Coordinates of C-alpha atoms in Angstrom, one line a residue:
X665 CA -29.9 -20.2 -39.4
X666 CA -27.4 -19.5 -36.5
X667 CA -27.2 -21.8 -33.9
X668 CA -27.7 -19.8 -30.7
X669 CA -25.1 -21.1 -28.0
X670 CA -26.0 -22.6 -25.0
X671 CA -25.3 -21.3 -22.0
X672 CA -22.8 -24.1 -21.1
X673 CA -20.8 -23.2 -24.1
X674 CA -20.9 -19.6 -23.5
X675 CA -19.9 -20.3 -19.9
X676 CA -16.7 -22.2 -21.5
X677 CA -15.5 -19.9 -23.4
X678 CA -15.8 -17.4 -21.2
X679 CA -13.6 -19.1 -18.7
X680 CA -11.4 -19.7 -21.8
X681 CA -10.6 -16.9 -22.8
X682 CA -10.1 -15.2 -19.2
X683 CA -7.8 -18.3 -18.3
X684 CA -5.4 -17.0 -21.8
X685 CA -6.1 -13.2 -20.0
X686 CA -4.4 -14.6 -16.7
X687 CA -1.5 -16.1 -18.5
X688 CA -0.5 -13.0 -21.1
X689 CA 2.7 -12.1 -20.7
X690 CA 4.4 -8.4 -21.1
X691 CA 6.5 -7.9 -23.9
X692 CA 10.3 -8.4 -22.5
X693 CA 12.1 -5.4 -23.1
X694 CA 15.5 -5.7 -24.4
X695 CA 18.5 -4.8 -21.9
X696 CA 20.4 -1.5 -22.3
X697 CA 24.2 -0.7 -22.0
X698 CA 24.5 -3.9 -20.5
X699 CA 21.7 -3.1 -17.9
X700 CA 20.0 -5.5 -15.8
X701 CA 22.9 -8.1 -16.2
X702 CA 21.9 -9.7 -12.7
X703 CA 18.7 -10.0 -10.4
X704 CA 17.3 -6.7 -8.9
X705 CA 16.8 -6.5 -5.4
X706 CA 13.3 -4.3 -4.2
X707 CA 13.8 -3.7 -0.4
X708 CA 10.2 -4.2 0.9
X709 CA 10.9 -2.4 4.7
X710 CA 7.9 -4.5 6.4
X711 CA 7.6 -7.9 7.3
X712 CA 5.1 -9.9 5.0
X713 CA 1.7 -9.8 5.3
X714 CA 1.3 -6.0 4.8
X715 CA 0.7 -3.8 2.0
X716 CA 3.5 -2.9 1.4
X717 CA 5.1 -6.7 0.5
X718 CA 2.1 -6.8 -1.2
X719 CA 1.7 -4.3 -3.4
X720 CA 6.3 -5.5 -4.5
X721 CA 5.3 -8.9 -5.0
X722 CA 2.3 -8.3 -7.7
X723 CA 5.3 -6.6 -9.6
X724 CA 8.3 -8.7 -8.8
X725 CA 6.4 -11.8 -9.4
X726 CA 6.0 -11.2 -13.3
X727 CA 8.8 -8.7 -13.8
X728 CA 11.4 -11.5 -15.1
X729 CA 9.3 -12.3 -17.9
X730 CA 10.1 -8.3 -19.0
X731 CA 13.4 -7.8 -18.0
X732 CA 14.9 -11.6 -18.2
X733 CA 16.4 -11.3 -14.7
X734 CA 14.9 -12.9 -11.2
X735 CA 12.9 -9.8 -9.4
X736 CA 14.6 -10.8 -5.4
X737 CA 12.2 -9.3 -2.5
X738 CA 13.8 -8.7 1.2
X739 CA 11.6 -7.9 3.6
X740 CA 13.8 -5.7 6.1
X741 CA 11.3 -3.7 8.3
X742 CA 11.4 -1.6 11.7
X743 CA 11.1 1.9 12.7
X744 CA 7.9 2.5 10.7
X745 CA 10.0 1.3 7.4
X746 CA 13.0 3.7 8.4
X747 CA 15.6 0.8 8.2
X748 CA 14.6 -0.7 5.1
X749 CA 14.4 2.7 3.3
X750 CA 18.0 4.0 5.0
X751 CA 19.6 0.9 4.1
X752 CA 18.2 1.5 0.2
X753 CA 19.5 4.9 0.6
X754 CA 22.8 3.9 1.5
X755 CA 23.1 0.7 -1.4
X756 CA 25.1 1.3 -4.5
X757 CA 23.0 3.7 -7.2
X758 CA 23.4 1.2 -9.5
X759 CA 19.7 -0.1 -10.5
X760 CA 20.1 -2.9 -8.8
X761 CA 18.7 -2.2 -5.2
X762 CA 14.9 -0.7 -5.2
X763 CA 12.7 0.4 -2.2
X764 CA 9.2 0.1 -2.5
X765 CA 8.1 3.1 -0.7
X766 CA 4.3 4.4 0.6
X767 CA 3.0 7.5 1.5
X768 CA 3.5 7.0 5.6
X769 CA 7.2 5.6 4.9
X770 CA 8.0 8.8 2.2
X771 CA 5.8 11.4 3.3
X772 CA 4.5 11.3 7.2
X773 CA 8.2 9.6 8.7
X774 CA 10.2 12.7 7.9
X775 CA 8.0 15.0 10.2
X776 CA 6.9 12.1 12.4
X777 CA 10.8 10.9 13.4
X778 CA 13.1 13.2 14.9
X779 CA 15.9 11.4 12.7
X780 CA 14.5 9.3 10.1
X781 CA 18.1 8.4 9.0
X782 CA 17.0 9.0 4.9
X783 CA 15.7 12.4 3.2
X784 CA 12.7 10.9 0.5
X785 CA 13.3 14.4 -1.5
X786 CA 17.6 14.3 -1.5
X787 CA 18.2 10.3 -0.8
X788 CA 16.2 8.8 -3.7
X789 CA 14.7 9.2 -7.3
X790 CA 11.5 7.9 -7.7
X791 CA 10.7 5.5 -10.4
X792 CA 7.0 5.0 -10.4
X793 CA 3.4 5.0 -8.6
X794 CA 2.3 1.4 -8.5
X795 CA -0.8 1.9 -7.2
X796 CA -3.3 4.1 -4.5
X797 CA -5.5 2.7 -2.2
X798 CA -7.7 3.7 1.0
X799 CA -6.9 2.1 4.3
X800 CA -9.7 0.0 6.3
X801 CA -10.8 -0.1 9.6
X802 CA -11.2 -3.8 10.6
X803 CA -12.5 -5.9 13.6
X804 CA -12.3 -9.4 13.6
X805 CA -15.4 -11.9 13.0
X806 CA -16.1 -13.0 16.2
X807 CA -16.5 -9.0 17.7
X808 CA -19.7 -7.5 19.1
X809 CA -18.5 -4.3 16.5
X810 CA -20.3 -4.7 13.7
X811 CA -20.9 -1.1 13.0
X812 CA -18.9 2.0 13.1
X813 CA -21.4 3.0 14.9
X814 CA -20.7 0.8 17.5
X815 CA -16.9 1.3 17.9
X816 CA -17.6 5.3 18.0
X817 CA -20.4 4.1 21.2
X818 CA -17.7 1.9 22.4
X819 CA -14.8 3.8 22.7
X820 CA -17.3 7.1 24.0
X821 CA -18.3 4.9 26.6
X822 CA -14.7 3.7 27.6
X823 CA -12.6 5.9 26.6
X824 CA -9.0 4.9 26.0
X825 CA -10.0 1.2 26.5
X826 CA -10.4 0.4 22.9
X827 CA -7.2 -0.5 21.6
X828 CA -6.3 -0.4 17.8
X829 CA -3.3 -1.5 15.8
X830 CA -1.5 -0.6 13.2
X831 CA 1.1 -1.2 11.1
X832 CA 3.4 1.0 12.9
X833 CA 4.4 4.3 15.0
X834 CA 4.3 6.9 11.7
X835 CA 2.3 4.6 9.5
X836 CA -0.7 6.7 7.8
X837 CA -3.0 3.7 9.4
X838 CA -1.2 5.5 13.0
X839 CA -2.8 9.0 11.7
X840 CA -5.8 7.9 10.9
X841 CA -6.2 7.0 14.6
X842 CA -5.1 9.9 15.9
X843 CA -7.5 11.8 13.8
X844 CA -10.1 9.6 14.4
X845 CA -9.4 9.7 18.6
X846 CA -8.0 13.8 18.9
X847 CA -10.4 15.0 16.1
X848 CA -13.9 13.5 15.5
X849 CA -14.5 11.7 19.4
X850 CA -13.2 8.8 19.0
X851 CA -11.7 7.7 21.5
X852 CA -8.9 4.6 21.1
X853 CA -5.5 3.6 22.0
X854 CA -2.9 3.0 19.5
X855 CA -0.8 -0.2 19.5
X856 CA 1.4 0.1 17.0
X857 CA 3.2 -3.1 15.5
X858 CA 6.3 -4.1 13.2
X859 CA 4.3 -4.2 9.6
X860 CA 0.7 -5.6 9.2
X861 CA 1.2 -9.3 9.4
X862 CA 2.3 -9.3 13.1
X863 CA -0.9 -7.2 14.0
X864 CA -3.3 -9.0 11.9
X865 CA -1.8 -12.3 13.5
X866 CA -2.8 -10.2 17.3
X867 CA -6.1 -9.0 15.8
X868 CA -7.1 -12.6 14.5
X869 CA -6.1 -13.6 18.3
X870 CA -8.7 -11.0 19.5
X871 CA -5.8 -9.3 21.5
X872 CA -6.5 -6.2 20.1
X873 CA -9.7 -4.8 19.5
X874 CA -9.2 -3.0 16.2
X875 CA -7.1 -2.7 12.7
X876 CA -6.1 0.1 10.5
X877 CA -4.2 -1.1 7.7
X878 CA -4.2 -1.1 4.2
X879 CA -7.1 -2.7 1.9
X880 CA -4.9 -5.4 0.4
X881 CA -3.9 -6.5 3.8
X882 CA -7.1 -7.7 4.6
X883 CA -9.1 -7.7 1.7
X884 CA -8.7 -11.7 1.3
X885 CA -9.9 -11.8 4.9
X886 CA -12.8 -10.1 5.0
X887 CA -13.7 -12.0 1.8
X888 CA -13.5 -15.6 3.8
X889 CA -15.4 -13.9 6.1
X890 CA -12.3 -13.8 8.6
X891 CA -12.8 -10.0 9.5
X892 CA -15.5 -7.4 9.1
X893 CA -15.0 -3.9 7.9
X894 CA -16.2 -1.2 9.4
X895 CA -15.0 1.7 7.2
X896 CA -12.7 2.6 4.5
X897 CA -10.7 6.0 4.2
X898 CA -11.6 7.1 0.4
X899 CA -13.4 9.7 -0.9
X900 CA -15.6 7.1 -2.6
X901 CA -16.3 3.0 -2.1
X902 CA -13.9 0.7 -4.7
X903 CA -13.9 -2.6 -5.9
X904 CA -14.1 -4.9 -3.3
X905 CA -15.1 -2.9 -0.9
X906 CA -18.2 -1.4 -2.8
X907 CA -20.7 -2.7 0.4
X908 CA -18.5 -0.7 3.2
X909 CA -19.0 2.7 3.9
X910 CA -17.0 5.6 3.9
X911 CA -15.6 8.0 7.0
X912 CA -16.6 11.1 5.5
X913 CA -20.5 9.2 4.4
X914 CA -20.3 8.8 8.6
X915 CA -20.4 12.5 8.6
X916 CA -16.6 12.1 9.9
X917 CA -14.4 15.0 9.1
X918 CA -10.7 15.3 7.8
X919 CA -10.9 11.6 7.1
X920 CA -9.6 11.0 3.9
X921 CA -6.8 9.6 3.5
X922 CA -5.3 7.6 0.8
X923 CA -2.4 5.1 0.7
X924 CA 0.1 4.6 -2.1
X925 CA 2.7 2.6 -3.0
X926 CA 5.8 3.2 -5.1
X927 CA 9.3 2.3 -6.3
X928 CA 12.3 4.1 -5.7
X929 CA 16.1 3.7 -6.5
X930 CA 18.7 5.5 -4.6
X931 CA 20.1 8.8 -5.5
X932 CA 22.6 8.9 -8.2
X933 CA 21.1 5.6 -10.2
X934 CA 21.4 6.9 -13.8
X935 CA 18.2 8.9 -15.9
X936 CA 19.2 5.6 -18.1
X937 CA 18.3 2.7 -16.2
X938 CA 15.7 5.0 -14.4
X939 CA 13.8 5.1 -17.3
X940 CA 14.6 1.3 -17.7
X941 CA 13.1 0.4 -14.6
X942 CA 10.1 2.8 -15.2
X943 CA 9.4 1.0 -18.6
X944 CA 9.7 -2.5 -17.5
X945 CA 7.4 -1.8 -14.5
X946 CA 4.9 -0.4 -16.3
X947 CA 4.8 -3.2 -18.7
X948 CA 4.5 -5.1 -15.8
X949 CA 1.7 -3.5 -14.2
X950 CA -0.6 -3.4 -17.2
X951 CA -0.2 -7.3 -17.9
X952 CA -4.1 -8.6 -16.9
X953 CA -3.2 -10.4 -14.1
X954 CA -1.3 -7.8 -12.8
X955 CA -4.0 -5.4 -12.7
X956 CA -6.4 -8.0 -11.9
X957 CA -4.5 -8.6 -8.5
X958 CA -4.4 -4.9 -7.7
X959 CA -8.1 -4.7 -8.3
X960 CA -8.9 -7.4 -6.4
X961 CA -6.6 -6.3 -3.6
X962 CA -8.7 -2.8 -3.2
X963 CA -6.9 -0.4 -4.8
X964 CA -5.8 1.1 -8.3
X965 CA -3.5 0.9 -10.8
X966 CA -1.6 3.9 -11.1
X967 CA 1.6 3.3 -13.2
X968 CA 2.8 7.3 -13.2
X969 CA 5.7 8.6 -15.0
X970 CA 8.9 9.8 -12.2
X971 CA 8.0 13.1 -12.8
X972 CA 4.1 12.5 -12.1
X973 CA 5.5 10.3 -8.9
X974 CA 7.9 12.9 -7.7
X975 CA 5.3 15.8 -8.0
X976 CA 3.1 13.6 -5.8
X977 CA 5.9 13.0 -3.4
X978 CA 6.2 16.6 -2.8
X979 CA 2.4 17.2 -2.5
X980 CA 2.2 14.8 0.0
X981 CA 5.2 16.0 2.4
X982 CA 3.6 18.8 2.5
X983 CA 0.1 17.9 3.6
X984 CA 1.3 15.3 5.7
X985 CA 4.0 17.3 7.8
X986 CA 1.2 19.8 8.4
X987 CA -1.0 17.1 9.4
X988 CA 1.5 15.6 12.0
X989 CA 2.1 18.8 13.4
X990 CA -1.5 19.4 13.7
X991 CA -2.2 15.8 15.6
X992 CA 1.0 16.6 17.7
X993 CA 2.5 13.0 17.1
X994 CA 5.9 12.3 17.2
X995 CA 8.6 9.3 17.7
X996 CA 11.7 9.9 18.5

């Protein structure tokens, strides 16, 4: 007969075999031409805490074990990302200096700014989609909010007096706001900060009211029970957000909105170590604890080819600009 294993030992193995999943490695990919011959720079234009440094470090983390060289991360941000992604603009097209890019940085800036200082369509080639993700709108533990009911009640009742912050002036979490306040009566006031550590840090601090940010800024927080979400910005509940509702299930209108995050090398880098960096990223992001990370942080794995990422850039400028002009928000 077949012994029937205990629960214990099932348990074990279990945790076995997902502790091997956690430590497979990509397959290194071989260098081309020469190419990477030295660590690769990704230009993360935030400070840390954010999405956006983030979403680089799942990559850049395990990259090495692909390419053999050290994955560097500089965190330059200001101006909504503008300096970070000009200074990428302006590096050397030689593969070795990446932005990570996101749909407010690439899509909403060059309507929002008078004078960005990059063009996303003429100043860079775009490598791939890491991943996509809804935004969520947070308060912390200790406030009376604990509804979306309640903020809409609140900020009716007070209007203006509500303040929420965000990652920054031109940041999609900035749009969601103003959508939120100009189109569905929602009243709030923005306060806009340099990348989502410095506003979770205020938010935590109960100096402002409100968050919009990305999922994987928070989602460890509202896990420890740190912060409580209100609402997420998808077209359907994910991962670790499965218990929060939706905008639109609110009966809230023109309020989805999704987040991405991407890679990008400067204009000119070669179709050659394009396709390079594409293929060692990829590798990168389907490694198990890779994925696991993204998952876990609330959003998907995407891993799109650049001519998938650069079709998506183009759909987005174009919904985004309209948006902009629509909300009538602008930083000059």
């Amino acid at each position: 007969m077949f012994a029937i294993p205990t629960l214990a030992r099932m348990l074990a193995a279990s945790l076995a075999a997902l502790a091997l999943l956690s430590q497979a490695t990509a397959e290194p990919l071989a260098a081309r031409n020469g190419f990477p011959a030295q660590p690769i720079r990704f230009v993360s234009p935030f400070p840390p805490g954010g999405g956006n440094d983030a979403s680089t470090r799942w990559v850049t983390t395990r990259l090495p074990e692909v390419t053999g060289q050290p994955a560097v991360v500089e965190n330059r941000g200001g101006a909504g990302g503008n300096i970070g992604a000009k200074a990428v603009a302006e590096a050397k097209p030689d593969g070795y200096t990446l932005l990570t890019g996101q749909v407010s940085l690439m899509a909403v800036n060059p309507t929002l700014y008078g004078a960005p200082g990059f063009d996303p369509l003429k100043n860079f080639v775009p490598i791939t989609q890491i991943n996509a993700a809804p935004l969520a709108i947070v308060v912390p533990a200790a406030s009376p909010l604990k509804s979306f009911a309640d903020l809409a009640e609140r900020s009716k009742s007070a209007p203006g007096r509500v303040t929420y912050a965000t990652p920054g002036n031109g940041t999609l979490s900035h749009l969601v706001g103003v959508v939120l306040s100009k189109e569905n009566g929602v009243p709030m006031t923005h306060v806009p900060y340099k990348g989502a550590g410095p506003a979770i840090n205020d938010l935590l601090g109960q100096q402002v009211d409100v968050l919009i940010t990305s999922t994987s800024s928070v989602a460890g927080m509202i896990q420890s029970g740190q912060v409580r979400a209100l609402a997420v910005t998808s077209p359907r509940r994910i991962g670790v957000f499965g218990k929060v509702p939706t905008l639109e299930e609110l009966g809230y209108r023109n309020a989805r909105f999704e987040d991405w995050y991407g890679f990008f090398a400067p204009a000119g880098t070669s179709p050659e170590r394009v396709a390079y960096l594409h293929e060692a990223i990829v590798r990168t992001l389907r490694m198990p604890e890779v994925t696991r990370l993204i998952v876990e942080g609330g959003s998907e794995v995407v891993a799109s080819t650049p001519e998938a990422f650069a079709a998506q850039l183009r759909q987005d400028i174009d919904r985004w600009s309209r948006v902009v002009k629509l909300s009538g928000a602008k930083v000059e």
